[in-house]
Coordinates of C-alpha atoms in Angstrom, one line a residue:
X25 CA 0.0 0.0 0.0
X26 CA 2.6 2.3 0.7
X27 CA 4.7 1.3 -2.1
X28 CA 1.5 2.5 -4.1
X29 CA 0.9 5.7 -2.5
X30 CA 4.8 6.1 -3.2
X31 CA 4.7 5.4 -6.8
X32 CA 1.0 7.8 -7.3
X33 CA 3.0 10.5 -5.7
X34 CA 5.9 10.6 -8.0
X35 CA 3.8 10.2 -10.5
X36 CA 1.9 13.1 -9.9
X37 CA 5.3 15.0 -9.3
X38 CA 6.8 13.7 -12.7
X39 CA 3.5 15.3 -14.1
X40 CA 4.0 18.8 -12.7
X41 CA 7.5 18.9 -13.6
X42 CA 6.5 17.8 -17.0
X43 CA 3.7 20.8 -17.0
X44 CA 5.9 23.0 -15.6
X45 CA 8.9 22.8 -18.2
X46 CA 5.9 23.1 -20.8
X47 CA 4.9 26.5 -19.9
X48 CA 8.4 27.4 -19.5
X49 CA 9.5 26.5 -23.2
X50 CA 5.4 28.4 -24.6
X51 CA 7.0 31.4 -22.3
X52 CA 10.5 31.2 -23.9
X53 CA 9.6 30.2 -27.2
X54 CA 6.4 33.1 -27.0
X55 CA 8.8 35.7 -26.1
X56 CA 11.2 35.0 -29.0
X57 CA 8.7 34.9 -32.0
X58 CA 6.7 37.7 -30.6
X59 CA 10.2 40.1 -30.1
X60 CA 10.4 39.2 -33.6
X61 CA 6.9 39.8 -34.7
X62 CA 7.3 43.1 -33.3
X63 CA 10.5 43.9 -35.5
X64 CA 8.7 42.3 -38.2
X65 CA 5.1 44.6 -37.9
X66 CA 7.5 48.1 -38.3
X67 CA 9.3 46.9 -41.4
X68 CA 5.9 45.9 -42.9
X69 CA 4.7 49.2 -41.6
X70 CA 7.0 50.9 -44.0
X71 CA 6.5 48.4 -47.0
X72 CA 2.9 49.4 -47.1
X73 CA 3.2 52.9 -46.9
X74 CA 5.3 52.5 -50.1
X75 CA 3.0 49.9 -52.0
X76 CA 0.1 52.1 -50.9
X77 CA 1.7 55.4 -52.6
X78 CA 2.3 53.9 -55.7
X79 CA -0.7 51.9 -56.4
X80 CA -3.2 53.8 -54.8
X81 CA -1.7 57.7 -54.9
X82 CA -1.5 58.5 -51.7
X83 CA -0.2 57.1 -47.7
X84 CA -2.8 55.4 -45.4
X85 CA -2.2 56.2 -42.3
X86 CA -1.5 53.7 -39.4
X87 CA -1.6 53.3 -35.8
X88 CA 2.3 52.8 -35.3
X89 CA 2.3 56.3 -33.6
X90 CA 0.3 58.9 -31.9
X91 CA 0.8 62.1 -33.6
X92 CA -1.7 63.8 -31.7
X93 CA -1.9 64.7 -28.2
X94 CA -4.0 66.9 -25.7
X95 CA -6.0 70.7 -26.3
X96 CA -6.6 71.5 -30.3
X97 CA -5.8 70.0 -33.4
X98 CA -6.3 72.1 -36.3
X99 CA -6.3 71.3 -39.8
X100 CA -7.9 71.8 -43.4
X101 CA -10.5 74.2 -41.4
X102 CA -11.5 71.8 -38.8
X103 CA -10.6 71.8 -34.7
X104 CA -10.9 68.9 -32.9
X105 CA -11.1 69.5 -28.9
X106 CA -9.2 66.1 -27.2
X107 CA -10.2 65.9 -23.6
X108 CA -7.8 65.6 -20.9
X109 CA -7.6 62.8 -17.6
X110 CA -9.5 60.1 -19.3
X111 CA -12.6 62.2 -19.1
X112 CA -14.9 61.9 -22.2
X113 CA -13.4 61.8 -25.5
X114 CA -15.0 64.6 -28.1
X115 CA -14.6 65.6 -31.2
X116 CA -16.2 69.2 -32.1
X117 CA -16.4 71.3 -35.2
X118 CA -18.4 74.5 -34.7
X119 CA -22.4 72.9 -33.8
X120 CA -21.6 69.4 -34.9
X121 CA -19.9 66.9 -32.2
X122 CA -18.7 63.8 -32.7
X123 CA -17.8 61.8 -29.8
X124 CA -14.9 59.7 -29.4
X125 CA -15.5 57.5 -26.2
X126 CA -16.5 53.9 -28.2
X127 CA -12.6 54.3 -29.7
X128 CA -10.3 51.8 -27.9
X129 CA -6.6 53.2 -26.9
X130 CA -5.4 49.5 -27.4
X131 CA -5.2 50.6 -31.1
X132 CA -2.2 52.3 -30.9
X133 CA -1.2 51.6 -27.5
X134 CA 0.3 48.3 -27.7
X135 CA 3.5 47.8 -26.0
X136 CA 5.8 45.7 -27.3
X137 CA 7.0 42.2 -25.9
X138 CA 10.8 43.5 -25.1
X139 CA 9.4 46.4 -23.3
X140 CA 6.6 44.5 -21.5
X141 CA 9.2 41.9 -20.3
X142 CA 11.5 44.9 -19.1
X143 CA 8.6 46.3 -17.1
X144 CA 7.6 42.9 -15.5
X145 CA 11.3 42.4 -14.4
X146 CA 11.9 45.6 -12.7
X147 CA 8.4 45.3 -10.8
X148 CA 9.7 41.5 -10.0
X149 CA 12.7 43.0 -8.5
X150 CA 11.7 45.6 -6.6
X151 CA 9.1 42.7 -5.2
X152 CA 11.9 41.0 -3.5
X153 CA 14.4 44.1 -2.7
X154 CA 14.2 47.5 -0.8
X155 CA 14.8 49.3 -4.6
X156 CA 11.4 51.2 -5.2
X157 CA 10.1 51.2 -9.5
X158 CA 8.1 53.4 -10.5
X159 CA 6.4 53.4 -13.7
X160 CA 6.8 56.7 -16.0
X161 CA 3.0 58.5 -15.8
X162 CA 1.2 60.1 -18.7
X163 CA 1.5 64.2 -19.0
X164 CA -1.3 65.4 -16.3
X165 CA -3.2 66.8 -19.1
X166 CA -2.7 64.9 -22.3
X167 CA -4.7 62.4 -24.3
X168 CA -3.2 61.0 -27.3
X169 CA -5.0 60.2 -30.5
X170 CA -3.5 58.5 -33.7
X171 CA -3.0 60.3 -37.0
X172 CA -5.5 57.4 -38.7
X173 CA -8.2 58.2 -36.2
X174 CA -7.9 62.1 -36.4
X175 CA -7.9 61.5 -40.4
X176 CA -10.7 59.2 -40.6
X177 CA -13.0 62.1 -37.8
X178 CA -11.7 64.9 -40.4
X179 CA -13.0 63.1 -43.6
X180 CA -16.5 62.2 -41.5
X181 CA -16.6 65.8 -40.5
X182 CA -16.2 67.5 -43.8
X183 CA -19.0 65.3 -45.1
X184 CA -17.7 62.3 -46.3
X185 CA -20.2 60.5 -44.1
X186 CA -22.9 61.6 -46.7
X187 CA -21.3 60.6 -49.5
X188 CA -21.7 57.1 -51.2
X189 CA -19.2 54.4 -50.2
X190 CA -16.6 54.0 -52.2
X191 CA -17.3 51.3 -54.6
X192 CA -14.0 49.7 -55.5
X193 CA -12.1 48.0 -52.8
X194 CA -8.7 49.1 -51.4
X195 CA -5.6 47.1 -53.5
X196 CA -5.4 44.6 -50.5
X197 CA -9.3 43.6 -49.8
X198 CA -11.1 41.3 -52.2
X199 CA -13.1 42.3 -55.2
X200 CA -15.5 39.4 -55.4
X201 CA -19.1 39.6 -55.9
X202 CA -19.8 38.0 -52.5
X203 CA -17.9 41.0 -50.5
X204 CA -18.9 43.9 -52.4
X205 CA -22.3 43.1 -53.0
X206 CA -23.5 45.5 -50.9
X207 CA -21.6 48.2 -53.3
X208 CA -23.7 48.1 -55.9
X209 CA -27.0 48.8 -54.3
X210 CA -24.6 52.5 -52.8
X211 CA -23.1 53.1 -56.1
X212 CA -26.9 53.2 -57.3
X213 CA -27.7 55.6 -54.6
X214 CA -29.6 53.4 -52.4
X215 CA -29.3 53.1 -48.7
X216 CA -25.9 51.2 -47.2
X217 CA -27.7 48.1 -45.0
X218 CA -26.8 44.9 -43.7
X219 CA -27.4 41.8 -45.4
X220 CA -29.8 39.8 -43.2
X221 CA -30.8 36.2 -44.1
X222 CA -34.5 35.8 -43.0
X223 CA -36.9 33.1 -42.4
X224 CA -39.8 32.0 -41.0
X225 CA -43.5 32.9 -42.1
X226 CA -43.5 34.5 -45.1
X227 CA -40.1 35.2 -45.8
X228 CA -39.5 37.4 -43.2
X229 CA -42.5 38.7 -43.2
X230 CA -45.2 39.2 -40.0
X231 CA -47.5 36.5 -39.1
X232 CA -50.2 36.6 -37.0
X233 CA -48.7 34.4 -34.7
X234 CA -44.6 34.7 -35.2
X235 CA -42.2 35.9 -32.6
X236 CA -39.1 37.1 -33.7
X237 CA -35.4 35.9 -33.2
X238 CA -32.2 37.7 -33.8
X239 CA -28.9 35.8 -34.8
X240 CA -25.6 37.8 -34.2
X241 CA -22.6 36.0 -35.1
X242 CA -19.1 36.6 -33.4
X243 CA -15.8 38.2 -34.8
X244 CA -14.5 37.3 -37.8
X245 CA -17.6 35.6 -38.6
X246 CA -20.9 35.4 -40.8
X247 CA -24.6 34.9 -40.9
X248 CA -23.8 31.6 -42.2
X249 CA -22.6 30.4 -39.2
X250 CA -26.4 30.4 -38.1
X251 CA -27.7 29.8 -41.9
X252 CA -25.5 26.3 -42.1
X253 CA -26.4 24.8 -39.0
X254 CA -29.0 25.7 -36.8
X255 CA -31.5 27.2 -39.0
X256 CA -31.5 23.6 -41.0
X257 CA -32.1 21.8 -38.0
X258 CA -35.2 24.1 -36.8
X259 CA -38.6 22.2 -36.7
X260 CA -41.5 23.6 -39.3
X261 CA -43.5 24.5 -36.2
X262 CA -40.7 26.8 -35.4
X263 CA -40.5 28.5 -38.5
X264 CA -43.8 28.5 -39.2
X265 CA -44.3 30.8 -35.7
X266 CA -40.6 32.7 -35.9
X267 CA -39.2 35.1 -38.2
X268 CA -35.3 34.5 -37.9
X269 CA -32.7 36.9 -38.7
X270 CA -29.8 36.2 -39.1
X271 CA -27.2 39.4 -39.8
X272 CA -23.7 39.7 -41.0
X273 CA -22.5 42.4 -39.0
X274 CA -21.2 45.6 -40.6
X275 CA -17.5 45.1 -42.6
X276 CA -18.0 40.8 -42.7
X277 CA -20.1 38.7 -45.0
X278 CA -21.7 40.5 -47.1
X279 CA -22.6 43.4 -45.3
X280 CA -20.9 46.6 -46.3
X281 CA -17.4 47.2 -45.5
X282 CA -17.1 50.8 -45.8
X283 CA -13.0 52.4 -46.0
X284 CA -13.9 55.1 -43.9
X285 CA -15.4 53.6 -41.0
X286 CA -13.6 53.2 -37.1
X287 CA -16.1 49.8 -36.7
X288 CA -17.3 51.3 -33.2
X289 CA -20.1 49.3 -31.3
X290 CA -22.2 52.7 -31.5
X291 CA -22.1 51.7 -35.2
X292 CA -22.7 48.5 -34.9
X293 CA -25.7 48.9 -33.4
X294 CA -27.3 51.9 -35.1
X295 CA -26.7 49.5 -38.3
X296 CA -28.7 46.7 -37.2
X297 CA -31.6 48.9 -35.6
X298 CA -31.6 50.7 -39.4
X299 CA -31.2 46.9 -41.2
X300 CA -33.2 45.1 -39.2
X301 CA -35.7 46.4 -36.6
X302 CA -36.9 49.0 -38.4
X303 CA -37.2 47.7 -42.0
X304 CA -39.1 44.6 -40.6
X305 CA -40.8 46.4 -37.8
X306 CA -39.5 44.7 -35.0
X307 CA -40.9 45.5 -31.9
X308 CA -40.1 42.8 -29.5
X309 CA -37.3 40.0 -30.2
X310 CA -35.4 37.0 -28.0
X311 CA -31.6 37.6 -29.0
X312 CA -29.0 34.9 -29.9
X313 CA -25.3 35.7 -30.1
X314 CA -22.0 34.5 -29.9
X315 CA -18.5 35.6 -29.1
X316 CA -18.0 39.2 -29.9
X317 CA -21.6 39.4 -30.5
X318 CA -22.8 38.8 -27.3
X319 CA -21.1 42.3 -26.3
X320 CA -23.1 43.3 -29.4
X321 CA -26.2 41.7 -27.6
X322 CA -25.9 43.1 -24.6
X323 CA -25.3 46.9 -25.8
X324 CA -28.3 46.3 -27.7
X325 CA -30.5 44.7 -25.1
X326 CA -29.7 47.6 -22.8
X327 CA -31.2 49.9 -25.7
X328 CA -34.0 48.2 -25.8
X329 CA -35.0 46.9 -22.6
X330 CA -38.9 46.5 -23.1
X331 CA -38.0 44.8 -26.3
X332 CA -36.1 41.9 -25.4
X333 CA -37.3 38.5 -24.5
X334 CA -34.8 36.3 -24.0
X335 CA -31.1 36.6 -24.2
X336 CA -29.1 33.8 -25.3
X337 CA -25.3 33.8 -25.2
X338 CA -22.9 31.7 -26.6
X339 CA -19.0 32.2 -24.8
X340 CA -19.5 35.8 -23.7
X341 CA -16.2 37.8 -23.9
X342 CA -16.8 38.4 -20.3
X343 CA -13.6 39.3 -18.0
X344 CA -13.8 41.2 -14.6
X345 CA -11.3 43.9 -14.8
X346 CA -9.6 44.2 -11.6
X347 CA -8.9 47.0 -9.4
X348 CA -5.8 49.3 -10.5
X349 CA -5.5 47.5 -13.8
X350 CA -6.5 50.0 -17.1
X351 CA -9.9 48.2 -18.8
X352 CA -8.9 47.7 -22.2
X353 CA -5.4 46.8 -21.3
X354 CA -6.7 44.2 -19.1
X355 CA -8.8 42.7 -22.1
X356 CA -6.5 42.7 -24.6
X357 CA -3.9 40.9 -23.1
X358 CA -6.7 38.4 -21.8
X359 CA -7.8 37.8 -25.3
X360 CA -4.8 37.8 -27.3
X361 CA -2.3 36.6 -24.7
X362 CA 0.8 36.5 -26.9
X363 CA 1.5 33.0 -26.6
X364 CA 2.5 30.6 -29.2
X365 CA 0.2 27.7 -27.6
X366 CA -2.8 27.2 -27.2
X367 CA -3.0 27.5 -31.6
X368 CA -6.1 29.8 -31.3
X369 CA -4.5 32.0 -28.7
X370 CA -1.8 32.4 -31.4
X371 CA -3.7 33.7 -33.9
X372 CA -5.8 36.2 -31.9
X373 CA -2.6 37.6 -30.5
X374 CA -0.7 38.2 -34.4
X375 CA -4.6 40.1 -35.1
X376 CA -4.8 42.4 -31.9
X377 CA -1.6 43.3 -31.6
X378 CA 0.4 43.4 -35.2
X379 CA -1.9 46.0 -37.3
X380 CA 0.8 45.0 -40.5
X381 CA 0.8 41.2 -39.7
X382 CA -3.0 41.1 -39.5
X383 CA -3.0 43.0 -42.7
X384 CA -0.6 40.4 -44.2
X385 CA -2.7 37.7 -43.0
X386 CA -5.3 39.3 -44.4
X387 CA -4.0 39.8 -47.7
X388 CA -3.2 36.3 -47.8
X389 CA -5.9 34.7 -46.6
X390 CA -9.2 36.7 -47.1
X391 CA -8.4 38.5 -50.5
X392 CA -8.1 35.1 -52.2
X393 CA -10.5 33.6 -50.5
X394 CA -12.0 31.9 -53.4
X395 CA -8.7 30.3 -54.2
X396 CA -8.7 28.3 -50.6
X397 CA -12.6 28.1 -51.1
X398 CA -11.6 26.2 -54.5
X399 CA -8.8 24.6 -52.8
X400 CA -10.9 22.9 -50.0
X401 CA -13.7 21.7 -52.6
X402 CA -11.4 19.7 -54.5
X403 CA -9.8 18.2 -51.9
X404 CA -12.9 17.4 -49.3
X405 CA -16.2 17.2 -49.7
X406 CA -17.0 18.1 -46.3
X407 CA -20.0 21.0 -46.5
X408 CA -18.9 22.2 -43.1
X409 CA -15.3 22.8 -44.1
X410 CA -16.3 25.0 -47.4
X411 CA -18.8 27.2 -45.4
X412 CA -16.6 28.0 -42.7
X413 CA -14.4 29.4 -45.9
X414 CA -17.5 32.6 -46.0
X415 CA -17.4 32.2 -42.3
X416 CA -13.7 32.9 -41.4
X417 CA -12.4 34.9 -44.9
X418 CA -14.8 37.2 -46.0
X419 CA -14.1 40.7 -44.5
X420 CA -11.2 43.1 -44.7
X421 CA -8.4 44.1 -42.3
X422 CA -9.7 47.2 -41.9
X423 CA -13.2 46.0 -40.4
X424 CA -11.7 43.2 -38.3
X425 CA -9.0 45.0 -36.7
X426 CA -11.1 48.6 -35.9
X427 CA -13.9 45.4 -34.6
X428 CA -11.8 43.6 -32.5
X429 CA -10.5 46.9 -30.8
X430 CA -13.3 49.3 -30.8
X431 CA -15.8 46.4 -29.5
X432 CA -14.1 44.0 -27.8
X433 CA -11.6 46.4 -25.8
X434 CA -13.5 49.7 -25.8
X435 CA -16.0 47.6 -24.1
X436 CA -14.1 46.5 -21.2
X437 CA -15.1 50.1 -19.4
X438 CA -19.0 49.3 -20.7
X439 CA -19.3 45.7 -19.3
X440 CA -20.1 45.9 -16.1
X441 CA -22.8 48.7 -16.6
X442 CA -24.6 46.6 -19.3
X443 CA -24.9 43.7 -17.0
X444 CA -26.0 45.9 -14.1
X445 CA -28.6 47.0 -16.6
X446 CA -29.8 43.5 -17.3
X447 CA -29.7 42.8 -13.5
X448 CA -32.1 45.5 -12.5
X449 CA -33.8 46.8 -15.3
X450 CA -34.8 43.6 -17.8
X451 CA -36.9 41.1 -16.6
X452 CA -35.9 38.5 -20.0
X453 CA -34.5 35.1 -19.7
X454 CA -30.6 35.0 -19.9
X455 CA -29.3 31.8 -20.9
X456 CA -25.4 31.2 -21.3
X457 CA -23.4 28.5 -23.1
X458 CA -19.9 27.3 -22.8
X459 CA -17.3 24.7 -23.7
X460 CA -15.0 23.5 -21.0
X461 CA -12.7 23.1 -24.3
X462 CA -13.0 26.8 -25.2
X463 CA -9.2 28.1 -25.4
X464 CA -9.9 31.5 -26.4
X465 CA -12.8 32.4 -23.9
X466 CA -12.5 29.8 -21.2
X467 CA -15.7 28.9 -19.1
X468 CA -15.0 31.2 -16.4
X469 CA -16.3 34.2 -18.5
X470 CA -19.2 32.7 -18.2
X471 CA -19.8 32.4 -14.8
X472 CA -18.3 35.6 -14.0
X473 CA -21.0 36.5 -16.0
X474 CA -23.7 34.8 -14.2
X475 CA -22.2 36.1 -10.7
X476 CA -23.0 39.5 -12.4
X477 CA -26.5 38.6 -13.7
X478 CA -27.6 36.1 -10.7
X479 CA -30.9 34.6 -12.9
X480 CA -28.6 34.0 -15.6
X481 CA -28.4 30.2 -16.3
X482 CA -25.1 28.5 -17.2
X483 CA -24.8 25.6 -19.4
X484 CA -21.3 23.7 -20.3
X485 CA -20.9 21.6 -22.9
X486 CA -18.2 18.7 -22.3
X487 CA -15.1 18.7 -24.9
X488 CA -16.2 21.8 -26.8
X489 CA -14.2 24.9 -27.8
X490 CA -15.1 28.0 -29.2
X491 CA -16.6 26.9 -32.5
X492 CA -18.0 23.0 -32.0
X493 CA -20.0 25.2 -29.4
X494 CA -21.9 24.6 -31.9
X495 CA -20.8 23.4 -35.2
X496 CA -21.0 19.5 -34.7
X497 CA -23.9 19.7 -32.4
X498 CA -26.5 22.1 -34.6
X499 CA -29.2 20.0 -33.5
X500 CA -29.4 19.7 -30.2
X501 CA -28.5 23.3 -29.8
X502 CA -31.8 23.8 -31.9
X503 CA -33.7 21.7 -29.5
X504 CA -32.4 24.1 -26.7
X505 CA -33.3 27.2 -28.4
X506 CA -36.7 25.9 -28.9
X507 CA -37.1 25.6 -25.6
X508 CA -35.8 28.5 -24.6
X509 CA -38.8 30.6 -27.0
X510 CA -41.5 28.4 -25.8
X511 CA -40.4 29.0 -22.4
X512 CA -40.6 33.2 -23.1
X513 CA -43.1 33.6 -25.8

């Protein structure tokens, strides 16, 4: 028996040693490719600028610096007032105001990894010595603002918010049918909407009877990852009693993806109350989302309290901020750790942080998405594989990366008054749903967001990450929505 309890024991301790040493190689390993990534995002910074200029006639500006700080900037006729102490962000020119609080500083306040690990170190020593480290403090009275966000305010200002989007895609974005759909209906002079899938009764239309459902997808995403699973596994009851909408949210799918947009949530929303609620008269709704869009969700339930029903959500970007740490710091580095492994990790960390990389990636992977789309037909037949292609590759850099700062970030400071909202001012069901699996948003988003939101019901699904959620498992996860509306209809 002892021998047993012996051999369990070093066991056990042969097994943390083994765990240990693997998050000391991710650590060393991490720091070395991301040093290098941050090398690697300046020279690219400059290689742009140059392709840029000669192909399309003039320099896009970037977020590698912040040209602008504090009191006035003035230029081409237009001041901008900056506010000072973290106070609110505004933009004036003469009567019209323009306010800046929804743009996330994590776009061009990113330190890199060299400078990050110097910062850590001296803290660590100072930990366990008498030397005292102080950090260097922001100017008192500043607040600094990129060039590219200053430049895209100025071109909104002077009225090119009222002028028709432009209808030919930047050199680096994709030129397909399928993206620029939407630019043929602005070109004409009609009104820039999302493209909502819809069914139920009537093709969207009112029934006598229907209830409606909205489906808001998550970042880097599409309608169709509603369209290609759950909607086919709905019962005919259910459509014959729900109108479902399903949206691709502004800059994916084929929604428009407009050059001149900072992707804000205030933007996000006011599109799908223009696209959706009011062209199909939407008075009450339930609400399903996932990922990113549950922040989408939740900005939109608190709009509308009296309108919601029931909120779903699928792996809420939910984390806690705590005390003394800056909001959308805090997020950023808890959803793009900069870590080589876990795979998924990975990724989000070369698109939040690298604005050239991402563009790269970009360039690579969603301008010729056809090519893989063709690539993956011929070599599987799998139907799940080629849809994911329109799920994953059909946006632009410029949407993704103003998205994944501007909502996902910016709303780190917005959280916590959203759920207070739900707690004491909606009376609709809130039903969450997790995968213990889930390496990009693990589980404990969730219940922090239930510890929030006390009536809030968690649900986690065994060996499930962040997309077999529910791709894989389309129909059961129907059956549970179905529920969920008979429940709150």
């Amino acid at each position: 028996m002892k021998g047993g309890g012996g051999g369990g024991g070093k066991s056990g301790g042969d097994q943390s040693l083994l765990t240990l040493a693997g998050e000391l190689l991710n650590a060393g390993v991490s720091f070395l490719v991301f040093s290098f990534l941050d090398v690697l995002d300046v020279v690219l910074c400059l290689v742009y600028k140059l392709i840029d200029y000669f192909i399309e006639a003039e320099w896009k500006p970037c977020y590698c610096c912040s040209s602008y700080a504090g009191g006035m900037v003035a230029g081409g006729g237009s001041s901008f007032l900056l506010s000072v102490n973290r106070g609110p962000k505004v933009v004036r020119l003469c009567s019209a105001k323009l306010q800046l609080e929804d743009v996330s500083d994590t776009l061009y306040s990113r330190p890199s990894r060299v400078s990050e690990f110097s910062r850590k170190a001296a803290v660590a020593v100072a930990a366990n010595t008498s030397m005292s480290v102080k950090s260097p403090a922001p100017p008192a009275a500043s607040f600094a603002v990129s060039a590219n966000v200053i430049e895209m305010l100025r071109g909104k200002i002077d009225g090119r918010r009222h002028r028709r989007p432009q209808p030919i895609p930047l050199w680096s974005d994709c030129d397909c049918k399928v993206c620029n759909s939407w630019s043929s209906s602005s070109s004409s002079g009609g009104e820039s909407r999302l493209y909502v899938h819809t069914d139920g009764p009537g093709d969207g239309r009112r029934g006598t009877t229907s209830t409606d459902v909205l489906f808001i997808h998550g970042f880097i995403s599409s309608s169709t990852f509603w369209t290609e699973t759950v909607f086919q596994e709905f019962t005919e009851e259910t459509r014959s009693r729900h109108r479902l909408f399903a949206v691709d949210l502004l800059g994916f799918g084929r929604s428009p993806k407009p050059a001149d947009s900072l992707y804000t949530l205030r933007e996000h929303i006011d599109m799908i109350e223009k696209s959706v609620l009011q062209v199909h008269d939407i008075k009450s709704f339930h609400i399903v989302a996932h990922s990113l869009g549950c922040i989408i969700a939740l900005a939109l339930a608190v709009r509308h309290p009296e309108a919601v029903k029931s909120l779903t959500l699928l792996s809420p970007p939910y984390f806690p901020v705590p005390r003394g740490e800056e909001p959308t710091q805090f997020v950023m580095r808890q959803v793009a750790p900069r870590r080589v492994w876990p795979a998924i990790a990975f990724g989000a960390s070369m698109a939040c942080w690298y604005e050239h990389v991402s563009r790269t990636i970009c360039l690579l992977i969603c301008k010729n998405h056809r090519i893989w789309d063709f690539l993956f037909k011929f070599f599987t037949r799998n139907r799940i594989r080629t849809f994911m292609i329109e799920v994953f590759m059909c946006h632009t850099h410029n949407a993704a990366w103003h998205t994944l700062h501007n909502v996902i970030c910016a709303s780190a400071e917005k959280m916590e008054s959203y759920l207070e909202t739900v707690r004491e001012k909606l009376s609709c069901d809130v039903r969450v749903f997790h995968g213990d699996g889930d390496e990009l948003l693990p589980v404990e988003c969730s219940y922090d967001l239930a510890a929030k939101v006390p009536r809030a019901r968690v649900k986690v699904f065994q060996k499930k990450d962040h997309v077999t959620i529910l791709v894989g498992q389309q129909r059961a996860f129907a059956r549970e929505l179905e529920q969920i509306w008979r429940d709150n209809d």
